[in-house]
Short mmCIF file of C-alpha atoms and ligand atoms in Angstrom, two decimals:
data_model
loop_
_atom_site.label_atom_id
_atom_site.label_comp_id
_atom_site.label_asym_id
_atom_site.label_seq_id
_atom_site.Cartn_x
_atom_site.Cartn_y
_atom_site.Cartn_z
CA UNK A 1 -12.92 -15.19 -20.44
CA UNK A 2 -15.05 -14.61 -23.50
CA UNK A 3 -13.75 -15.14 -27.01
CA UNK A 4 -13.59 -11.57 -28.23
CA UNK A 5 -11.15 -8.82 -27.53
CA UNK A 6 -12.60 -5.33 -27.59
CA UNK A 7 -10.07 -3.31 -29.58
CA UNK A 8 -9.73 -3.82 -33.32
CA UNK A 9 -6.68 -5.55 -34.76
CA UNK A 10 -4.21 -2.67 -34.48
CA UNK A 11 -5.27 -1.85 -30.97
CA UNK A 12 -7.58 1.05 -31.69
CA UNK A 13 -10.66 1.90 -29.71
CA UNK A 14 -12.20 4.37 -32.11
CA UNK A 15 -9.49 6.99 -32.63
CA UNK A 16 -7.63 6.03 -29.42
CA UNK A 17 -4.96 3.42 -28.70
CA UNK A 18 -2.49 2.08 -31.25
CA UNK A 19 1.25 1.65 -30.73
CA UNK A 20 3.26 4.89 -30.96
CA UNK A 21 6.70 3.58 -30.13
CA UNK A 22 10.31 4.24 -31.08
CA UNK A 23 11.78 1.97 -33.72
CA UNK A 24 14.01 0.32 -31.10
CA UNK A 25 10.96 -1.07 -29.29
CA UNK A 26 9.11 -2.26 -32.35
CA UNK A 27 10.44 -5.80 -32.31
CA UNK A 28 9.69 -6.38 -28.62
CA UNK A 29 6.14 -5.16 -29.00
CA UNK A 30 5.62 -7.01 -32.27
CA UNK A 31 6.80 -10.33 -30.86
CA UNK A 32 4.18 -9.99 -28.11
CA UNK A 33 1.46 -8.82 -30.48
CA UNK A 34 1.96 -11.73 -32.84
CA UNK A 35 1.40 -14.41 -30.18
CA UNK A 36 -0.85 -13.10 -27.43
CA UNK A 37 -4.25 -14.04 -28.89
CA UNK A 38 -3.22 -17.57 -29.59
CA UNK A 39 -1.64 -18.12 -26.17
CA UNK A 40 -4.38 -16.48 -24.10
CA UNK A 41 -7.14 -18.33 -25.92
CA UNK A 42 -5.52 -21.77 -25.69
CA UNK A 43 -7.20 -24.30 -23.42
CA UNK A 44 -3.96 -24.92 -21.57
CA UNK A 45 -3.53 -21.22 -20.72
CA UNK A 46 -7.15 -20.75 -19.69
CA UNK A 47 -7.07 -23.76 -17.39
CA UNK A 48 -3.90 -22.63 -15.63
CA UNK A 49 -5.07 -18.98 -15.39
CA UNK A 50 -8.37 -20.11 -13.85
CA UNK A 51 -6.63 -22.41 -11.39
CA UNK A 52 -4.32 -19.68 -10.11
CA UNK A 53 -7.11 -17.11 -9.92
CA UNK A 54 -9.11 -19.42 -7.71
CA UNK A 55 -6.52 -21.32 -5.66
CA UNK A 56 -3.85 -18.61 -5.38
CA UNK A 57 -5.63 -15.26 -5.64
CA UNK A 58 -8.82 -16.45 -3.90
CA UNK A 59 -11.36 -15.81 -6.66
CA UNK A 60 -14.22 -15.42 -7.22
CA UNK A 61 -14.20 -12.27 -5.14
CA UNK A 62 -17.49 -11.99 -3.21
CA UNK A 63 -20.36 -9.74 -4.26
CA UNK A 64 -21.59 -8.24 -1.00
CA UNK A 65 -24.92 -6.51 -0.43
CA UNK A 66 -23.99 -3.53 1.73
CA UNK A 67 -27.21 -3.17 3.72
CA UNK A 68 -26.43 -0.11 5.82
CA UNK A 69 -24.82 1.75 2.90
CA UNK A 70 -27.89 0.86 0.80
CA UNK A 71 -30.15 2.21 3.47
CA UNK A 72 -28.24 5.47 3.59
CA UNK A 73 -28.41 6.09 -0.17
CA UNK A 74 -31.87 4.62 -0.79
CA UNK A 75 -30.83 2.02 -3.38
CA UNK A 76 -29.57 -1.55 -3.41
CA UNK A 77 -25.80 -1.24 -3.28
CA UNK A 78 -23.50 -4.20 -3.87
CA UNK A 79 -19.73 -4.19 -3.41
CA UNK A 80 -17.46 -6.28 -5.65
CA UNK A 81 -14.78 -7.25 -3.16
CA UNK A 82 -11.48 -7.08 -5.09
CA UNK A 83 -9.95 -5.96 -1.78
CA UNK A 84 -10.13 -9.58 -0.63
CA UNK A 85 -7.76 -10.84 -3.33
CA UNK A 86 -4.26 -12.01 -2.45
CA UNK A 87 -2.01 -8.91 -2.17
CA UNK A 88 -5.08 -6.76 -1.54
CA UNK A 89 -6.31 -5.50 -4.90
CA UNK A 90 -7.39 -6.35 -8.43
CA UNK A 91 -3.78 -6.00 -9.67
CA UNK A 92 -3.01 -9.67 -9.01
CA UNK A 93 -5.52 -10.75 -11.72
CA UNK A 94 -3.36 -9.06 -14.34
CA UNK A 95 0.06 -10.08 -13.02
CA UNK A 96 -0.98 -13.74 -12.88
CA UNK A 97 -2.10 -13.52 -16.50
CA UNK A 98 1.03 -11.75 -17.71
CA UNK A 99 3.46 -14.04 -15.88
CA UNK A 100 1.80 -17.04 -17.55
CA UNK A 101 2.10 -15.26 -20.89
CA UNK A 102 5.79 -14.54 -20.22
CA UNK A 103 6.46 -18.18 -19.37
CA UNK A 104 4.71 -19.40 -22.50
CA UNK A 105 6.90 -17.03 -24.52
CA UNK A 106 9.99 -18.57 -22.90
CA UNK A 107 11.01 -15.42 -21.00
CA UNK A 108 13.14 -15.82 -17.87
CA UNK A 109 13.36 -12.26 -16.58
CA UNK A 110 10.53 -9.90 -15.63
CA UNK A 111 10.61 -6.12 -15.39
CA UNK A 112 7.92 -3.72 -14.22
CA UNK A 113 7.48 -0.10 -13.25
CA UNK A 114 5.55 0.96 -10.19
CA UNK A 115 4.31 4.21 -8.70
CA UNK A 116 2.80 3.50 -5.30
CA UNK A 117 4.32 0.05 -5.31
CA UNK A 118 1.08 -1.93 -5.57
CA UNK A 119 1.79 -3.20 -9.08
CA UNK A 120 5.42 -3.81 -8.10
CA UNK A 121 4.31 -5.98 -5.19
CA UNK A 122 1.82 -7.90 -7.35
CA UNK A 123 4.57 -8.48 -9.94
CA UNK A 124 7.19 -9.51 -7.37
CA UNK A 125 4.60 -11.90 -5.91
CA UNK A 126 3.98 -13.82 -9.13
CA UNK A 127 7.73 -13.85 -9.91
CA UNK A 128 8.35 -15.54 -6.54
CA UNK A 129 5.54 -17.97 -7.34
CA UNK A 130 7.10 -18.87 -10.68
CA UNK A 131 10.77 -18.59 -9.67
CA UNK A 132 11.55 -15.87 -12.22
CA UNK A 133 13.99 -13.00 -11.82
CA UNK A 134 12.20 -9.72 -11.10
CA UNK A 135 13.41 -6.14 -11.51
CA UNK A 136 11.09 -3.29 -10.52
CA UNK A 137 11.80 0.33 -11.46
CA UNK A 138 10.46 2.89 -9.04
CA UNK A 139 10.97 6.65 -8.76
CA UNK A 140 13.31 7.56 -5.95
CA UNK A 141 10.71 9.93 -4.49
CA UNK A 142 8.11 7.16 -4.53
CA UNK A 143 10.53 4.73 -2.87
CA UNK A 144 10.79 7.08 0.09
CA UNK A 145 7.02 7.69 0.24
CA UNK A 146 6.10 4.00 -0.10
CA UNK A 147 8.80 2.29 1.89
CA UNK A 148 6.69 -0.64 3.16
CA UNK A 149 6.02 -1.71 -0.42
CA UNK A 150 9.74 -1.47 -1.26
CA UNK A 151 10.43 -3.79 1.69
CA UNK A 152 7.71 -6.20 0.52
CA UNK A 153 9.15 -6.38 -2.99
CA UNK A 154 12.62 -7.02 -1.59
CA UNK A 155 11.36 -9.73 0.74
CA UNK A 156 9.70 -11.34 -2.29
CA UNK A 157 13.11 -11.45 -3.95
CA UNK A 158 12.76 -8.55 -6.40
CA UNK A 159 15.46 -6.00 -7.13
CA UNK A 160 14.03 -2.48 -6.82
CA UNK A 161 15.96 0.05 -8.89
CA UNK A 162 15.43 3.75 -8.17
CA UNK A 163 14.67 6.07 -11.10
CA UNK A 164 16.64 9.21 -10.39
CA UNK A 165 15.72 11.43 -13.35
CA UNK A 166 12.97 14.06 -13.62
CA UNK A 167 10.51 14.18 -10.73
CA UNK A 168 11.69 10.71 -9.72
CA UNK A 169 8.16 9.32 -9.89
CA UNK A 170 6.13 6.92 -12.06
CA UNK A 171 6.81 8.56 -15.43
CA UNK A 172 10.57 8.34 -14.83
CA UNK A 173 10.33 4.74 -13.64
CA UNK A 174 8.44 3.90 -16.86
CA UNK A 175 11.22 5.42 -18.97
CA UNK A 176 13.82 3.33 -17.13
CA UNK A 177 11.80 0.15 -17.62
CA UNK A 178 11.47 0.85 -21.35
CA UNK A 179 15.22 1.42 -21.61
CA UNK A 180 15.86 -1.91 -19.89
CA UNK A 181 13.44 -3.68 -22.24
CA UNK A 182 15.19 -2.25 -25.30
CA UNK A 183 18.53 -3.56 -23.99
CA UNK A 184 17.20 -7.01 -23.07
CA UNK A 185 14.70 -8.00 -25.76
CA UNK A 186 15.51 -11.71 -25.80
CA UNK A 187 14.94 -12.91 -22.24
CA UNK A 188 12.85 -10.11 -20.69
CA UNK A 189 9.08 -9.64 -20.42
CA UNK A 190 7.72 -6.24 -19.38
CA UNK A 191 4.63 -6.54 -17.17
CA UNK A 192 2.52 -3.37 -17.43
CA UNK A 193 0.10 -2.72 -14.57
CA UNK A 194 -2.90 -1.02 -16.15
CA UNK A 195 -4.80 -0.71 -19.45
CA UNK A 196 -2.13 1.68 -20.73
CA UNK A 197 0.96 1.55 -22.97
CA UNK A 198 1.23 0.53 -26.62
CA UNK A 199 -1.03 -2.09 -28.19
CA UNK A 200 -1.34 -4.96 -27.26
CA UNK A 201 -0.98 -4.09 -23.55
CA UNK A 202 -4.33 -2.31 -23.02
CA UNK A 203 -6.07 -5.21 -24.75
CA UNK A 204 -4.23 -7.84 -22.70
CA UNK A 205 -4.77 -6.15 -19.34
CA UNK A 206 -8.48 -5.49 -20.01
CA UNK A 207 -8.90 -9.13 -20.96
CA UNK A 208 -7.24 -10.41 -17.77
CA UNK A 209 -9.24 -8.00 -15.60
CA UNK A 210 -12.49 -8.94 -17.36
CA UNK A 211 -12.78 -11.82 -14.90
CA UNK A 212 -14.36 -9.22 -12.59
CA UNK A 213 -17.41 -8.63 -14.80
CA UNK A 214 -17.50 -12.28 -15.86
CA UNK A 215 -18.08 -13.18 -12.21
CA UNK A 216 -20.47 -10.29 -11.66
CA UNK A 217 -22.83 -11.57 -14.36
CA UNK A 218 -23.18 -14.89 -12.54
CA UNK A 219 -23.26 -13.50 -9.00
CA UNK A 220 -25.91 -10.90 -9.73
CA UNK A 221 -28.05 -13.44 -11.56
CA UNK A 222 -28.07 -15.70 -8.51
CA UNK A 223 -28.78 -12.86 -6.05
CA UNK A 224 -31.16 -10.68 -8.06
CA UNK A 225 -32.39 -12.90 -10.89
CA UNK A 226 -30.81 -10.58 -13.45
CA UNK A 227 -27.29 -10.29 -14.82
CA UNK A 228 -27.66 -6.54 -15.28
CA UNK A 229 -27.39 -3.95 -12.52
CA UNK A 230 -28.66 -0.43 -13.22
CA UNK A 231 -25.32 1.21 -12.47
CA UNK A 232 -21.69 0.08 -12.18
CA UNK A 233 -19.17 2.44 -10.55
CA UNK A 234 -15.36 2.10 -10.50
CA UNK A 235 -12.41 4.41 -9.90
CA UNK A 236 -10.12 5.23 -12.83
CA UNK A 237 -6.37 5.72 -12.59
CA UNK A 238 -4.99 4.02 -15.69
CA UNK A 239 -8.36 2.34 -15.76
CA UNK A 240 -7.80 -1.39 -15.33
CA UNK A 241 -10.23 -2.17 -12.51
CA UNK A 242 -12.88 -0.10 -14.29
CA UNK A 243 -12.18 -1.81 -17.62
CA UNK A 244 -12.46 -5.18 -15.86
CA UNK A 245 -15.84 -4.53 -14.27
CA UNK A 246 -17.21 -2.73 -17.39
CA UNK A 247 -15.94 -5.32 -19.88
CA UNK A 248 -18.89 -7.70 -20.31
CA UNK A 249 -21.38 -4.86 -19.92
CA UNK A 250 -20.08 -2.58 -22.66
CA UNK A 251 -22.59 -3.96 -25.17
CA UNK A 252 -25.41 -4.09 -22.63
CA UNK A 253 -26.49 -0.53 -23.16
CA UNK A 254 -29.09 -0.47 -20.38
CA UNK A 255 -26.35 -0.69 -17.76
CA UNK A 256 -25.03 2.74 -16.79
CA UNK A 257 -21.23 2.70 -16.51
CA UNK A 258 -19.57 5.34 -14.35
CA UNK A 259 -15.81 5.86 -14.01
CA UNK A 260 -14.56 8.12 -11.23
CA UNK A 261 -11.35 10.08 -11.61
CA UNK A 262 -9.34 11.71 -8.85
CA UNK A 263 -10.02 15.44 -8.74
CA UNK A 264 -7.27 16.02 -6.16
CA UNK A 265 -7.86 19.54 -4.81
CA UNK A 266 -10.53 20.09 -7.50
CA UNK A 267 -10.81 20.03 -11.30
CA UNK A 268 -10.63 23.83 -11.43
CA UNK A 269 -7.22 23.82 -9.68
CA UNK A 270 -3.92 22.66 -11.20
CA UNK A 271 -3.63 19.98 -8.50
CA UNK A 272 -5.75 17.27 -10.09
CA UNK A 273 -5.53 13.90 -11.82
CA UNK A 274 -8.93 14.02 -13.58
CA UNK A 275 -7.56 13.30 -17.04
CA UNK A 276 -10.79 12.80 -18.98
CA UNK A 277 -12.41 15.78 -17.29
CA UNK A 278 -9.67 18.35 -17.95
CA UNK A 279 -7.20 16.69 -20.39
CA UNK A 280 -6.83 16.70 -24.18
CA UNK A 281 -5.90 14.13 -26.80
CA UNK A 282 -2.21 13.32 -27.12
CA UNK A 283 0.31 10.50 -26.94
CA UNK A 284 1.64 9.05 -23.72
CA UNK A 285 3.55 5.82 -23.11
CA UNK A 286 2.98 4.57 -26.63
CA UNK A 287 -0.74 5.17 -26.82
CA UNK A 288 -3.03 7.83 -28.27
CA UNK A 289 -5.38 8.83 -25.50
CA UNK A 290 -6.45 11.65 -23.20
CA UNK A 291 -3.75 13.17 -21.02
CA UNK A 292 -2.93 16.11 -18.82
CA UNK A 293 -0.80 18.53 -20.78
CA UNK A 294 0.17 22.17 -20.83
CA UNK A 295 -0.70 24.52 -23.72
CA UNK A 296 2.64 23.71 -25.37
CA UNK A 297 2.03 19.97 -25.22
CA UNK A 298 4.21 19.05 -22.22
CA UNK A 299 2.80 16.34 -19.97
CA UNK A 300 1.90 18.00 -16.66
CA UNK A 301 2.30 16.47 -13.21
CA UNK A 302 -0.91 14.98 -11.91
CA UNK A 303 -1.91 15.24 -8.27
CA UNK A 304 -4.13 13.09 -6.07
CA UNK A 305 -3.94 12.00 -2.44
CA UNK A 306 -4.24 8.50 -3.85
CA UNK A 307 -0.99 7.26 -5.37
CA UNK A 308 -2.81 4.70 -7.55
CA UNK A 309 -4.86 7.39 -9.31
CA UNK A 310 -2.01 9.85 -9.70
CA UNK A 311 -1.33 9.20 -13.42
CA UNK A 312 -1.29 11.87 -16.18
CA UNK A 313 -2.92 9.64 -18.82
CA UNK A 314 -5.77 7.15 -18.97
CA UNK A 315 -6.22 3.90 -20.86
CA UNK A 316 -7.41 4.41 -24.47
CA UNK A 317 -10.47 2.27 -23.81
CA UNK A 318 -11.72 4.97 -21.41
CA UNK A 319 -10.95 7.83 -23.77
CA UNK A 320 -13.12 5.96 -26.28
CA UNK A 321 -15.93 5.10 -23.83
CA UNK A 322 -16.01 8.77 -22.80
CA UNK A 323 -15.96 10.11 -26.35
CA UNK A 324 -18.75 7.81 -27.50
CA UNK A 325 -20.76 8.50 -24.36
CA UNK A 326 -21.00 4.81 -23.49
CA UNK A 327 -19.51 5.49 -20.06
CA UNK A 328 -19.76 8.61 -17.94
CA UNK A 329 -16.78 10.00 -16.06
CA UNK A 330 -17.25 11.81 -12.79
CA UNK A 331 -14.65 12.83 -10.25
CA UNK A 332 -14.12 13.09 -6.51
CA UNK A 333 -11.75 15.30 -4.54
CA UNK A 334 -9.29 14.12 -1.89
CA UNK A 335 -11.64 15.24 0.85
CA UNK A 336 -14.69 13.57 -0.68
CA UNK A 337 -12.75 10.31 -1.02
CA UNK A 338 -11.54 10.44 2.58
CA UNK A 339 -15.10 11.01 3.82
CA UNK A 340 -16.39 8.13 1.70
CA UNK A 341 -13.69 5.84 3.10
CA UNK A 342 -14.77 6.65 6.66
CA UNK A 343 -18.41 6.19 5.74
CA UNK A 344 -17.86 2.70 4.33
CA UNK A 345 -15.67 1.75 7.27
CA UNK A 346 -18.19 2.86 9.88
CA UNK A 347 -21.26 1.51 8.07
CA UNK A 348 -19.92 -1.82 6.82
CA UNK A 349 -16.66 -2.56 8.64
CA UNK A 350 -14.65 -2.45 5.41
CA UNK A 351 -11.63 -0.15 5.11
CA UNK A 352 -11.30 0.51 1.36
CA UNK A 353 -8.20 1.64 -0.54
CA UNK A 354 -8.17 5.40 -1.07
CA UNK A 355 -8.52 4.72 -4.81
CA UNK A 356 -11.73 2.72 -4.29
CA UNK A 357 -13.05 5.42 -1.95
CA UNK A 358 -13.24 7.75 -4.98
CA UNK A 359 -15.81 5.40 -6.53
CA UNK A 360 -17.85 5.38 -3.31
CA UNK A 361 -17.70 9.18 -3.13
CA UNK A 362 -20.08 9.69 -6.07
CA UNK A 363 -22.96 7.69 -4.54
CA UNK A 364 -24.32 10.87 -3.03
CA UNK A 365 -24.10 12.73 -6.35
CA UNK A 366 -26.40 10.32 -8.22
CA UNK A 367 -30.17 10.58 -7.99
CA UNK A 368 -30.66 6.95 -6.99
CA UNK A 369 -34.09 5.32 -6.96
CA UNK A 370 -35.13 2.77 -4.34
CA UNK A 371 -35.20 -0.13 -6.80
CA UNK A 372 -31.87 0.75 -8.43
CA UNK A 373 -29.23 -1.98 -8.24
CA UNK A 374 -25.79 -0.39 -7.99
CA UNK A 375 -22.45 -2.23 -8.01
CA UNK A 376 -19.34 -0.45 -6.73
CA UNK A 377 -15.98 -2.01 -7.44
CA UNK A 378 -13.89 -2.04 -4.26
CA UNK A 379 -10.59 -2.28 -6.12
CA UNK A 380 -8.42 -2.71 -3.04
CA UNK A 381 -8.09 -2.63 0.72
CA UNK A 382 -6.99 0.33 2.79
CA UNK A 383 -4.12 -0.99 4.92
CA UNK A 384 -1.61 0.90 2.81
CA UNK A 385 -3.52 4.16 3.35
CA UNK A 386 -3.67 4.20 7.15
CA UNK A 387 -1.43 7.22 7.45
CA UNK A 388 -3.67 9.37 5.23
CA UNK A 389 -6.76 8.07 7.03
CA UNK A 390 -5.32 8.83 10.46
CA UNK A 391 -4.49 12.39 9.47
CA UNK A 392 -7.94 12.84 7.94
CA UNK A 393 -9.74 11.75 11.08
CA UNK A 394 -8.08 14.56 13.00
CA UNK A 395 -9.18 16.96 10.29
CA UNK A 396 -12.83 15.82 10.33
CA UNK A 397 -13.50 15.32 14.01
CA UNK A 398 -10.49 16.03 16.14
CA UNK A 399 -10.61 12.32 17.04
CA UNK A 400 -7.52 10.15 16.77
CA UNK A 401 -7.42 6.50 15.85
C1 PLP B 1 -3.45 0.68 -8.82
C2 PLP B 1 -4.79 0.77 -8.18
C3 PLP B 1 -5.86 1.47 -8.79
C4 PLP B 1 -5.72 2.24 -10.07
O1 PLP B 1 -5.42 1.49 -11.18
P1 PLP B 1 -6.48 1.18 -12.33
O2 PLP B 1 -5.64 0.64 -13.42
O3 PLP B 1 -7.17 2.45 -12.68
O4 PLP B 1 -7.44 0.19 -11.77
C5 PLP B 1 -7.10 1.46 -8.17
N1 PLP B 1 -7.29 0.84 -6.98
C6 PLP B 1 -6.28 0.17 -6.37
C7 PLP B 1 -6.57 -0.49 -5.06
C8 PLP B 1 -5.01 0.12 -6.94
O5 PLP B 1 -4.03 -0.53 -6.30
#
């Protein structure tokens, strides 16, 4: 990890970020804010974080030159293989960091919210590792849709509590988790899964995920003789895998940074999750950022085939990178992502997560040059998405898997 955090002291990235929270949460958030720098930057913490990232999660994740994909798009395309991490995505980087932070703060009970269940599984995993009590809030609708992940969390020893209000999805699970945290401020640590929520969470999560670009600098130097690719591409739900792979490149202005949002059925339909593309500024989950809202300021339901990208807000760091023009934000529809997933699978023998497939889906929309070096972050593996992939194959070719 480098020494600097990106946001300024109160958690603002330009006009975005901050901590817009009810008075009842102020003390919980403040007790975290007042200690996190010191803990995360201590030698003891860094040593233990590094050890678990390597020996438990399997880092560094490989940087793979995808030869056949490169040939197809006429550029040199590398894949950053976060799909090879323990539990199958980049999420474990963050949960390892936050569980260590919780332990250093003397907390004995962990809570989390989860949508698709990926963050819930990563949290339940590190709680088992550390022997801490784990409670995961999950919308009742999501529990039915993502049953294998519910079973995984339970096998890992977590208690999964259904959120039964509203649409019974992620937003409702988040409200339940916040309520729990307010009632249990002494012993409970709330592990948030992306670069969202009130300051200091976006700052903390970006920092833990920055290991991705820290490794990329070294790996690219050894393979290409330069630390800097021409283009970095990552999908954006809340934005943590993108923040992680952008992190050390934000001040290297020659490197083009591209975030890819989920367009769902299309950005001109109301079934989309492309927050930066079609949203406006507002406040969601304690942070000032871009979000999907109706004309009267109600948060609207996002839609994407990919559960991990189906979030109505986006981390404030991305709202800022978009506003300042430092990063570009594109989008890919469900169908484009499904096609890109099949393409990677058939060309390279790698089944990506549906989320990651959105990043791959913009390769054909860029005017790449033959000497361009492009890095695509493969945020996770596709095992969890086999049902969607199987249905898609019928749609494309009539074939069945
Ligand atoms: C959760 C998830 C995402 C989306 O989250 P970000 O915070 O935007 O990274 C992307 N890919 C995978 C594989 C995920 O599990």
